[in-house]
Coordinates of C-alpha atoms in Angstrom, one line a residue:
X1 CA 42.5 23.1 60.3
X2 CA 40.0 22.0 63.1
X3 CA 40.5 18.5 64.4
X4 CA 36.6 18.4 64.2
X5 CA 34.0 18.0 61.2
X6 CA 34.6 21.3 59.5
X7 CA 31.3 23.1 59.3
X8 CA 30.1 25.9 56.9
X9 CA 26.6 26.6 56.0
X10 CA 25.5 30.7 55.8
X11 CA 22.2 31.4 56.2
X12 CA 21.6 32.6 52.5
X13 CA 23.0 28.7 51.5
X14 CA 19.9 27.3 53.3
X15 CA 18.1 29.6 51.0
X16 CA 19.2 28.3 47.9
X17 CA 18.2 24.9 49.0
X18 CA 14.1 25.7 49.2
X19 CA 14.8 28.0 46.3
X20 CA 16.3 25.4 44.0
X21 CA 13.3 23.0 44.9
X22 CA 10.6 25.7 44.5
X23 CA 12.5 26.3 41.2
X24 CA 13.1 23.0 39.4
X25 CA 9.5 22.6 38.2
X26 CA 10.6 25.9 36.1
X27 CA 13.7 24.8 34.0
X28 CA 14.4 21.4 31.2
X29 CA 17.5 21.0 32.9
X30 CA 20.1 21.6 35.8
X31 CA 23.9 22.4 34.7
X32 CA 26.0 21.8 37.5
X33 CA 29.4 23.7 37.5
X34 CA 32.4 21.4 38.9
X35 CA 35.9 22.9 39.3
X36 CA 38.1 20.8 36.8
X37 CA 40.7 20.8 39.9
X38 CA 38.7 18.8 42.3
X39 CA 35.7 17.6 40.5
X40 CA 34.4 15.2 43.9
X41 CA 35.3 17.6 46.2
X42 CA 33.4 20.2 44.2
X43 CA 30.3 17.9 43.8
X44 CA 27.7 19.1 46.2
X45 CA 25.9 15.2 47.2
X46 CA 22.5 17.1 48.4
X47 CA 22.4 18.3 44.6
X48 CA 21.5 15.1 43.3
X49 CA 18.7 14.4 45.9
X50 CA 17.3 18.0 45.6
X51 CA 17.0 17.6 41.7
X52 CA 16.1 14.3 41.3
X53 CA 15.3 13.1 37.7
X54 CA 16.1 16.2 35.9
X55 CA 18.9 15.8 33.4
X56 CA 21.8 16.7 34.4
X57 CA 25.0 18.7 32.4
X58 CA 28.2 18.3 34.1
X59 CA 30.5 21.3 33.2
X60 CA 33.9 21.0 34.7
X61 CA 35.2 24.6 34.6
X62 CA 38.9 25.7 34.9
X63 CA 40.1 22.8 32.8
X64 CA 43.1 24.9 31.6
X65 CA 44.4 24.6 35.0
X66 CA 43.7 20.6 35.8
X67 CA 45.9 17.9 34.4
X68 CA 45.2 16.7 31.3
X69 CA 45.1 13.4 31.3
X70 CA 42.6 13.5 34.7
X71 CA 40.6 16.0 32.7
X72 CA 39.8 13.0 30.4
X73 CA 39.8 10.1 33.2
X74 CA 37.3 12.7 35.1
X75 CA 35.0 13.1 31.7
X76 CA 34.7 9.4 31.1
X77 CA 33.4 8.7 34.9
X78 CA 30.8 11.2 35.0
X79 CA 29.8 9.8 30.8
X80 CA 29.3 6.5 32.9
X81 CA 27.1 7.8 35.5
X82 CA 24.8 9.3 32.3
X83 CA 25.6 12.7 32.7
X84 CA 26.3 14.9 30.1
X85 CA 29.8 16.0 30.6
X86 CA 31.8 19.3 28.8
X87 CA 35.4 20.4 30.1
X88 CA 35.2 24.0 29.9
X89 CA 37.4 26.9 31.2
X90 CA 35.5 30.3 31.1
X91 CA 38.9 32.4 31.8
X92 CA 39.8 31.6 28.0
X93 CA 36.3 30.2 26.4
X94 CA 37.8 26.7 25.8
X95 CA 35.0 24.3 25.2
X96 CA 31.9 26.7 26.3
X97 CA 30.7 26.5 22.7
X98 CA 30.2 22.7 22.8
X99 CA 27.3 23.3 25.8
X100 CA 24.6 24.1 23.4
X101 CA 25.0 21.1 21.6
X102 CA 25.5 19.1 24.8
X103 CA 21.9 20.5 26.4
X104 CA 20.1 20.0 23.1
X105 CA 21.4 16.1 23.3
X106 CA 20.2 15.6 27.0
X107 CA 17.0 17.2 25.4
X108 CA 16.6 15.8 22.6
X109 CA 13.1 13.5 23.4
X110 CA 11.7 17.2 24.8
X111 CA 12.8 18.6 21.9
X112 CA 11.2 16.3 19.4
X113 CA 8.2 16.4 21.1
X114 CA 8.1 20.1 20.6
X115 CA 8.9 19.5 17.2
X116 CA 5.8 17.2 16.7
X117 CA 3.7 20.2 18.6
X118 CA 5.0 23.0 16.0
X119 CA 6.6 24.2 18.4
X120 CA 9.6 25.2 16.5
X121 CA 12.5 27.3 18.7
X122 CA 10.6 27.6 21.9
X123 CA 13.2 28.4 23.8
X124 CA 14.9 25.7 27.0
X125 CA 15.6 26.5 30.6
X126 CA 18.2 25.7 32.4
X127 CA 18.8 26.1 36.4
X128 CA 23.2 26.9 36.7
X129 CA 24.1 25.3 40.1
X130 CA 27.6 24.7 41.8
X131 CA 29.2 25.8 44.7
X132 CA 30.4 29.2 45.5
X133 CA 33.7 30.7 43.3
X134 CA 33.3 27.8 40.7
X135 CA 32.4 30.2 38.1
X136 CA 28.8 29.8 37.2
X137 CA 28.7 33.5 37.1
X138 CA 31.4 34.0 34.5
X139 CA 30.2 31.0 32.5
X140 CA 26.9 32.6 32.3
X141 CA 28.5 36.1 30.8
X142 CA 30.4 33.8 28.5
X143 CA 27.3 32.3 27.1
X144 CA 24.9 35.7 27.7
X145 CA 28.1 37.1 25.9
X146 CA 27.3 39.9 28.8
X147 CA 27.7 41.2 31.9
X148 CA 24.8 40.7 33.3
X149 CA 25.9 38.2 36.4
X150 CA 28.1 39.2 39.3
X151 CA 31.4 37.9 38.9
X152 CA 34.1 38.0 41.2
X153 CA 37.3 36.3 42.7
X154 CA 35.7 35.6 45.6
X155 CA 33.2 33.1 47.2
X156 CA 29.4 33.8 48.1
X157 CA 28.8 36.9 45.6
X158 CA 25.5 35.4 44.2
X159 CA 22.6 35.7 47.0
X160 CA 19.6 35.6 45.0
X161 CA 18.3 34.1 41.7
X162 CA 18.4 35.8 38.3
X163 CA 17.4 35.2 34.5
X164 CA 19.8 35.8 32.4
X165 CA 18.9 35.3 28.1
X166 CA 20.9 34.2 25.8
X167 CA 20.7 33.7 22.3
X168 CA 21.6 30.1 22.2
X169 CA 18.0 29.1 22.3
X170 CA 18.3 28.4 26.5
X171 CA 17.6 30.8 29.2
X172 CA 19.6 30.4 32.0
X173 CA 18.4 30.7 35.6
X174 CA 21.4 31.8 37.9
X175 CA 21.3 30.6 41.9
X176 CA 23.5 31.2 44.2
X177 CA 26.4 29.0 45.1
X178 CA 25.7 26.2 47.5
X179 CA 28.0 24.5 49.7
X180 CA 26.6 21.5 52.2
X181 CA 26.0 21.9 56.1
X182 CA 29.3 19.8 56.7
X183 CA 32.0 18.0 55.4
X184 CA 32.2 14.3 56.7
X185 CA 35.5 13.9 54.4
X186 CA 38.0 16.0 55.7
X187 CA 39.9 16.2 52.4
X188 CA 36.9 17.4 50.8
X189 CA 36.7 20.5 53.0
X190 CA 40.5 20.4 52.7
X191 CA 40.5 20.6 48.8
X192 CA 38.1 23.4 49.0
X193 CA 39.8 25.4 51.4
X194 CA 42.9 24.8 48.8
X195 CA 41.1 25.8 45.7
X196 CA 39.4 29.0 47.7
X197 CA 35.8 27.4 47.3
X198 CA 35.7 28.2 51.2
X199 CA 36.9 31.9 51.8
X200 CA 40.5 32.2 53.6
X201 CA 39.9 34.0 55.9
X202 CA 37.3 31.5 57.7
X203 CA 41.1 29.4 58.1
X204 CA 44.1 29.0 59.0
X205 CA 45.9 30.3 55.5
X206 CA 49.0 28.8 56.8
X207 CA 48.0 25.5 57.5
X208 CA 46.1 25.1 54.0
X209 CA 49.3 26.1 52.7
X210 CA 51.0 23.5 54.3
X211 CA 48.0 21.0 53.1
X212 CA 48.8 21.7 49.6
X213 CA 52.3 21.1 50.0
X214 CA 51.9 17.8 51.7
X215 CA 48.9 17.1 48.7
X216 CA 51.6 18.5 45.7
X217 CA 54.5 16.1 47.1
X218 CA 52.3 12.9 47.1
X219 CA 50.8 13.6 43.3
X220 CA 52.6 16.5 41.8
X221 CA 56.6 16.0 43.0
X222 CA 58.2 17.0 40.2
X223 CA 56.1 19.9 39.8
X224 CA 57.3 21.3 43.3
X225 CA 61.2 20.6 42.4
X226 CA 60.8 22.6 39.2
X227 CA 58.9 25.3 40.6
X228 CA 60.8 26.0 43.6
X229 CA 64.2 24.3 42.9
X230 CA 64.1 21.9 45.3
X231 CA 66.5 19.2 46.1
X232 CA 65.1 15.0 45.8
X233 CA 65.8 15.2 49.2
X234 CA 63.4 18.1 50.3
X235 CA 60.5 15.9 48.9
X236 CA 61.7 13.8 52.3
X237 CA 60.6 16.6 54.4
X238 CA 57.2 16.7 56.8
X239 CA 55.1 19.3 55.0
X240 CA 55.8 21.8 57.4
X241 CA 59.3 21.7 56.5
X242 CA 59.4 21.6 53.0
X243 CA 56.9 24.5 53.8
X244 CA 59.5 26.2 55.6
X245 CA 61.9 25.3 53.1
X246 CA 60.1 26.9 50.0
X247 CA 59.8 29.9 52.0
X248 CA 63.6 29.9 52.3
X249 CA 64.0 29.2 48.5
X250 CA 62.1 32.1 47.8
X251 CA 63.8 34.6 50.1
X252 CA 60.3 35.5 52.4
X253 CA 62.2 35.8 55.4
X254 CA 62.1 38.1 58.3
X255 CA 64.8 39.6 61.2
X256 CA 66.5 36.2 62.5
X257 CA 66.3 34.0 59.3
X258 CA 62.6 33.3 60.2
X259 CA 60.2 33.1 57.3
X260 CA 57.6 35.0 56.9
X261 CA 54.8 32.1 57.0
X262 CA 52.0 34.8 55.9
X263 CA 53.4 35.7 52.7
X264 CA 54.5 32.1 51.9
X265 CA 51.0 30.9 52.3
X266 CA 49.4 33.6 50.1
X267 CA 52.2 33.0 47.6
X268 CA 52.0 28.9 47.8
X269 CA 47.8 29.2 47.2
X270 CA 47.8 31.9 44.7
X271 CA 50.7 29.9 42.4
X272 CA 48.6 26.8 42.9
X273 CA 45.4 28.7 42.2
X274 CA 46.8 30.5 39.0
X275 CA 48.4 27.3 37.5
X276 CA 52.0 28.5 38.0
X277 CA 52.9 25.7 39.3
X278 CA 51.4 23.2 36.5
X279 CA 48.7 22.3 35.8
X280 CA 47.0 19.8 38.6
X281 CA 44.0 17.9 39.9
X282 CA 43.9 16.8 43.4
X283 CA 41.9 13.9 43.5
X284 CA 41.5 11.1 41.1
X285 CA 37.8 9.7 40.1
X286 CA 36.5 6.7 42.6
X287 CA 35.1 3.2 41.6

């Protein structure tokens, strides 16, 4: 990883910025999409400037793979901040049906006020923000209960705004994932390179490998030991070494004994990213 402030900002996320401003006069509400894993990290600070006073619906997606008991710690901090706030995790549907309810409650004064009006089921807009590969896309489908966003496993596949219907009583407007023009906190750009918000290929895959190591030995040790039958002692190691040594454990070695550090990076990120190693969260909520 660059010694300097790490920098990433495409053209198209300048974009989003005007268009999400132009935008916001056209939606109730914004639901921004967190990733359950690093839900700081994942918080994009310009959001709350760009939208302002419109209620907000924290969705912490990919729950199923985040620990637990952070899940709840991370649910109670943003329920302090007056957020709405729904763990969700579009890969099995946990918790997406609770997000209708959760809008109408943020909505509630509109609502009534429609109410008064006879304005009985006009429908609510809401603006789907979050950075890129958080899975705004998939929670979209999962609520459209269609196909009608782009979803991949990969960051930066939504360039342009859509509508998408739904017959929850809320249309959803769909913008493309927006990451900041730099990352002041290194272990924010860190955590993102981890979780893949930032594509690999734009870094050194061996060195984030080597991050996560050092990150899974300071919160998660037992975790590592299980996964790759590790010795107390290994948990000793710089995270280079225990790097080296999981590679070793897990026979990716090449002509001379040498691992093959390639392999035991893509192997170290996608067990992380799939939850094979347990389920973990990489940062803790802050004061």
């Amino acid at each position: 990883m660059p010694s300097d402030v790490i920098q990433w900002f495409p053209g198209h996320m300048a974009k989003t910025r005007r268009m999400m401003r132009e935008n916001l006069t056209q939606v109730d509400l914004v639901i921004e999409v967190l990733d359950a894993r690093i839900p700081y990290s994942s918080r994009n600070p310009e959001i709350k400037k760009i939208i302002l006073d419109k209620p907000l619906l924290t969705v912490l997606n990919k729950a199923d793979l985040a620990d637990e008991k952070m899940n709840k710690e991370w649910c109670n901090y943003f329920s302090q901040k007056n957020n709405g706030c729904i763990l969700i995790d579009c890969a099995s549907g946990n918790g997406i049906s609770k997000i209708p309810n959760a809008v109408k409650e943020l909505l509630s004064d509109k609502l009534e006020r429609y109410n008064d009006k006879g304005m009985l089921g006009k429908k609510l807009k809401a603006m789907i923000v979050g950075i890129p590969n958080v899975g705004k896309s998939s929670l979209i489908n999962k609520l459209s209960d269609s196909k009608k966003a782009k979803v991949e496993n990969r960051p930066g596949v939504t360039l342009e705004k859509q509508w998408v219907s739904t017959d929850l009583g809320i249309d959803l407007m769909d913008m493309p994932g927006i990451l900041w023009p730099k990352f002041e906190d290194r272990t924010v750009g860190e955590n993102l390179a981890i979780t893949g918000a930032i594509k690999d290929k734009i870094l050194d895959i061996e060195e984030i490998a080597m991050l996560l190591c050092g990150r899974l030995q300071e919160l998660y040790p037992e975790l590592l030991i299980a996964r790759y039958k590790l010795n107390e002692s290994d948990l000793e190691l710089d995270s280079y070494d225990l790097f080296e040594t999981i590679g070793k454990k897990r026979g990716m070695l090449m002509s001379g004994g040498v691992i093959n550090s390639t392999r035991t990076a893509e192997m170290l990120l996608n067990e992380f990213r799939s939850s094979a190693i347990g389920r973990i969260t990489l940062e803790k909520p802050k004061s």
